[in-house]
Tab-separated table of C-alpha atoms in Angstrom:
chain	number	residue	atom	x	y	z
A	1	MET	CA	13.791	-24.272	17.660
A	2	PRO	CA	16.108	-22.606	15.080
A	3	ARG	CA	14.855	-22.214	11.379
A	4	PRO	CA	16.435	-25.156	8.783
A	5	ARG	CA	19.267	-23.244	6.817
A	6	SER	CA	17.105	-22.745	3.660
A	7	GLU	CA	14.564	-20.942	5.718
A	8	LYS	CA	17.034	-18.666	7.128
A	9	ALA	CA	18.492	-17.851	3.511
A	10	ARG	CA	14.756	-17.471	2.243
A	11	GLN	CA	14.239	-14.955	4.765
A	12	SER	CA	17.507	-13.233	4.268
A	13	VAL	CA	16.720	-12.571	0.896
A	14	LEU	CA	13.068	-11.327	1.512
A	15	GLU	CA	14.529	-8.778	3.921
A	16	ALA	CA	17.485	-7.816	1.422
A	17	MET	CA	14.461	-6.957	-0.684
A	18	ARG	CA	12.646	-4.775	1.747
A	19	ARG	CA	15.909	-2.865	2.668
A	20	ALA	CA	16.737	-2.205	-0.959
A	21	LEU	CA	13.212	-1.207	-1.869
A	22	ALA	CA	13.417	1.237	0.650
A	23	ALA	CA	16.973	2.293	0.097
A	24	ASP	CA	17.120	2.600	-3.858
A	25	GLY	CA	13.482	1.969	-5.190
A	26	TYR	CA	12.408	-1.229	-7.035
A	27	GLU	CA	14.101	-0.251	-10.170
A	28	ALA	CA	17.403	-0.287	-8.670
A	29	VAL	CA	17.047	-3.917	-7.079
A	30	THR	CA	19.068	-6.475	-8.975
A	31	ILE	CA	19.010	-10.077	-8.121
A	32	GLU	CA	22.739	-9.781	-8.072
A	33	GLY	CA	22.530	-7.473	-5.278
A	34	LEU	CA	19.974	-9.418	-3.667
A	35	ALA	CA	22.253	-12.471	-3.370
A	36	GLU	CA	25.284	-10.306	-2.534
A	37	SER	CA	23.196	-8.811	0.330
A	38	ALA	CA	21.696	-12.008	1.620
A	39	GLU	CA	24.856	-14.102	1.064
A	40	VAL	CA	23.451	-16.680	-1.207
A	41	SER	CA	23.874	-17.759	-4.669
A	42	LYS	CA	21.816	-16.175	-7.426
A	43	GLN	CA	20.662	-19.818	-8.543
A	44	THR	CA	19.415	-20.325	-5.062
A	45	ILE	CA	17.288	-17.300	-5.496
A	46	TYR	CA	16.258	-18.456	-8.894
A	47	ARG	CA	15.271	-21.729	-7.194
A	48	TRP	CA	12.599	-19.907	-4.817
A	49	TRP	CA	11.527	-17.459	-7.242
A	50	PRO	CA	11.068	-17.181	-11.074
A	51	SER	CA	11.322	-13.145	-10.998
A	52	LYS	CA	12.165	-10.304	-9.023
A	53	ALA	CA	8.365	-9.220	-8.645
A	54	ALA	CA	7.679	-12.665	-7.046
A	55	ILE	CA	10.372	-11.718	-4.264
A	56	LEU	CA	8.791	-8.379	-4.101
A	57	GLY	CA	5.378	-9.804	-3.440
A	58	GLU	CA	6.465	-12.360	-1.184
A	59	ALA	CA	8.742	-9.863	0.903
A	60	LEU	CA	5.674	-7.450	0.878
A	61	LEU	CA	2.841	-10.216	2.290
A	62	GLU	CA	5.443	-11.017	5.097
A	63	GLY	CA	6.213	-7.575	5.750
A	64	SER	CA	5.273	-4.292	6.430
A	65	LEU	CA	3.799	-2.300	3.624
A	66	PRO	CA	5.115	1.520	3.379
A	67	GLY	CA	1.830	3.779	3.692
A	68	ALA	CA	-0.419	0.791	4.883
A	69	GLU	CA	-0.267	2.346	8.375
A	70	VAL	CA	-2.093	5.740	7.710
A	71	SER	CA	-4.141	6.293	10.901
A	72	VAL	CA	-6.294	9.302	11.310
A	73	PRO	CA	-8.560	9.457	14.440
A	74	MET	CA	-12.215	9.902	14.148
A	75	THR	CA	-13.970	13.169	15.729
A	76	ASP	CA	-17.610	14.489	15.409
A	77	ASP	CA	-16.693	16.234	12.109
A	78	LEU	CA	-16.665	14.215	9.111
A	79	GLY	CA	-15.448	16.736	6.548
A	80	ALA	CA	-12.501	17.427	8.969
A	81	ASP	CA	-11.837	13.646	9.272
A	82	LEU	CA	-11.856	13.450	5.615
A	83	ARG	CA	-9.353	16.309	5.023
A	84	ALA	CA	-6.974	14.701	7.555
A	85	TRP	CA	-7.082	11.221	6.017
A	86	PHE	CA	-6.608	12.674	2.493
A	87	SER	CA	-3.718	14.654	3.605
A	88	ALA	CA	-1.987	12.067	5.689
A	89	MET	CA	-2.459	9.447	3.220
A	90	SER	CA	-1.180	12.068	0.677
A	91	VAL	CA	1.937	12.790	2.045
A	92	GLY	CA	2.691	9.203	3.106
A	93	LEU	CA	2.569	7.741	-0.566
A	94	ALA	CA	4.483	10.563	-1.901
A	95	ARG	CA	7.509	9.650	-0.246
A	96	PRO	CA	9.944	7.550	-2.266
A	97	GLU	CA	8.940	4.718	-0.265
A	98	GLY	CA	5.473	4.944	-1.530
A	99	VAL	CA	5.963	5.879	-4.950
A	100	ALA	CA	8.275	2.712	-5.021
A	101	LEU	CA	5.760	0.527	-3.572
A	102	ALA	CA	2.975	2.119	-6.219
A	103	ARG	CA	5.136	1.187	-9.218
A	104	ALA	CA	6.332	-2.204	-7.796
A	105	LEU	CA	2.846	-2.948	-7.130
A	106	ILE	CA	1.962	-2.340	-10.753
A	107	GLU	CA	4.996	-4.664	-11.871
A	108	VAL	CA	4.034	-7.616	-9.683
A	109	THR	CA	0.267	-7.362	-10.796
A	110	ALA	CA	1.745	-7.539	-14.184
A	111	ALA	CA	4.214	-10.412	-13.655
A	112	ASP	CA	1.779	-12.518	-11.282
A	113	PRO	CA	-1.807	-11.084	-11.329
A	114	GLU	CA	-3.166	-13.378	-8.510
A	115	LEU	CA	-0.309	-12.216	-6.074
A	116	GLY	CA	-0.949	-8.653	-7.357
A	117	LEU	CA	-4.756	-9.233	-6.062
A	118	VAL	CA	-3.659	-10.200	-2.926
A	119	LEU	CA	-1.152	-7.286	-2.087
A	120	ASN	CA	-3.642	-4.726	-3.414
A	121	GLU	CA	-6.138	-6.295	-0.833
A	122	ARG	CA	-3.745	-6.169	1.812
A	123	LEU	CA	-3.210	-2.396	1.087
A	124	ALA	CA	-6.843	-1.577	0.542
A	125	ALA	CA	-8.208	-3.508	3.768
A	126	PRO	CA	-7.134	-0.562	6.320
A	127	ILE	CA	-8.706	1.981	4.093
A	128	ARG	CA	-12.185	-0.258	3.514
A	129	ASP	CA	-12.283	-0.653	7.270
A	130	TRP	CA	-11.440	3.219	8.159
A	131	VAL	CA	-13.896	4.094	5.621
A	132	ALA	CA	-16.616	1.933	6.717
A	133	GLU	CA	-16.113	2.856	10.408
A	134	ARG	CA	-16.411	6.788	9.546
A	135	VAL	CA	-19.562	6.224	7.315
A	136	ALA	CA	-21.098	4.084	9.879
A	137	ARG	CA	-20.564	7.031	12.357
A	138	GLY	CA	-21.670	9.650	9.756
A	139	ARG	CA	-25.054	7.705	9.221
A	140	ALA	CA	-25.389	7.593	13.110
A	141	ALA	CA	-24.812	11.353	13.328
A	142	GLY	CA	-27.284	11.948	10.589
A	143	ASP	CA	-24.369	13.390	8.544
A	144	VAL	CA	-24.313	10.747	5.684
A	145	ARG	CA	-27.572	9.169	3.994
A	146	ALA	CA	-28.573	5.536	4.676
A	147	ASP	CA	-27.884	4.482	1.393
A	148	VAL	CA	-24.430	5.323	1.057
A	149	ASP	CA	-22.318	2.500	-0.118
A	150	ALA	CA	-19.199	2.518	2.007
A	151	ALA	CA	-17.487	-0.052	-0.207
A	152	ALA	CA	-17.754	2.514	-3.404
A	153	ILE	CA	-16.346	5.502	-0.877
A	154	ALA	CA	-13.506	3.292	-0.054
A	155	ASP	CA	-13.155	2.960	-3.677
A	156	GLN	CA	-12.507	6.497	-4.213
A	157	PHE	CA	-10.257	6.654	-1.452
A	158	ILE	CA	-8.119	4.126	-2.651
A	159	ALA	CA	-7.840	5.277	-6.295
A	160	MET	CA	-6.859	8.951	-4.894
A	161	ALA	CA	-4.188	7.277	-2.675
A	162	SER	CA	-2.910	5.037	-6.023
A	163	TYR	CA	-3.008	8.398	-7.828
A	164	SER	CA	-0.974	10.206	-5.327
A	165	ALA	CA	1.642	7.335	-4.930
A	166	LEU	CA	1.893	6.950	-8.950
A	167	ILE	CA	2.926	10.449	-9.743
A	168	GLY	CA	4.911	10.965	-6.353
A	169	GLN	CA	3.142	14.361	-5.239
A	170	PRO	CA	1.263	14.801	-2.214
A	171	LEU	CA	-2.303	16.037	-3.469
A	172	SER	CA	-2.333	19.739	-2.903
A	173	ALA	CA	-4.666	21.493	-0.243
A	174	GLN	CA	-6.961	22.700	-3.123
A	175	ARG	CA	-7.423	19.464	-4.344
A	176	VAL	CA	-7.765	17.663	-0.807
A	177	GLU	CA	-10.643	20.345	-0.270
A	178	GLU	CA	-12.396	19.776	-3.736
A	179	THR	CA	-12.457	15.956	-2.990
A	180	VAL	CA	-14.058	16.342	0.457
A	181	VAL	CA	-16.348	18.976	-0.699
A	182	ARG	CA	-17.846	16.751	-3.776
A	183	LEU	CA	-17.527	13.850	-1.499
A	184	LEU	CA	-19.769	15.375	1.025
A	185	ARG	CA	-22.248	16.933	-1.355
A	186	GLY	CA	-22.490	13.255	-2.801
A	187	ILE	CA	-23.164	11.329	0.626
A	188	GLY	CA	-24.490	13.799	2.950
A	189	ALA	CA	-27.869	13.605	4.271
């Protein structure tokens, strides 16, 4: 069944936002440009969304999030897994689309705190899942203390990922190594 005309137009605006974000970054996105790209009027856009940030928020909720796809296979070496994760995440989020996303999330959160929480949770969930699984494996192997709070560790991962994206630079190998050494010292059995 075909979508109603307004739903097609709405999806067109959301897709235009995703394309514009990837191509030029959030700062360069304009309502006029979105309207032109989606072939709708500015009035139509403002009827559906109160701001550019609201469009971005919805576009990200319905689409993929750059940087959220960091996936690192787990091995028997906890330190190597942590180094691999921090390195992959850092490189991914330091790309222009990762930097644009991090900065746009700040604006979305400021404009609509509830939407910002939803988006930030969506970004954080894969990190929390990976950390919880890796901590559980570390406990089973005797590498991680039983009292280690996986959520607290995940928060550190998220903070490092956010920082890397905000500054637009991958973490150096030295920073990754120092982070992993300190983390292992803190959670080691």
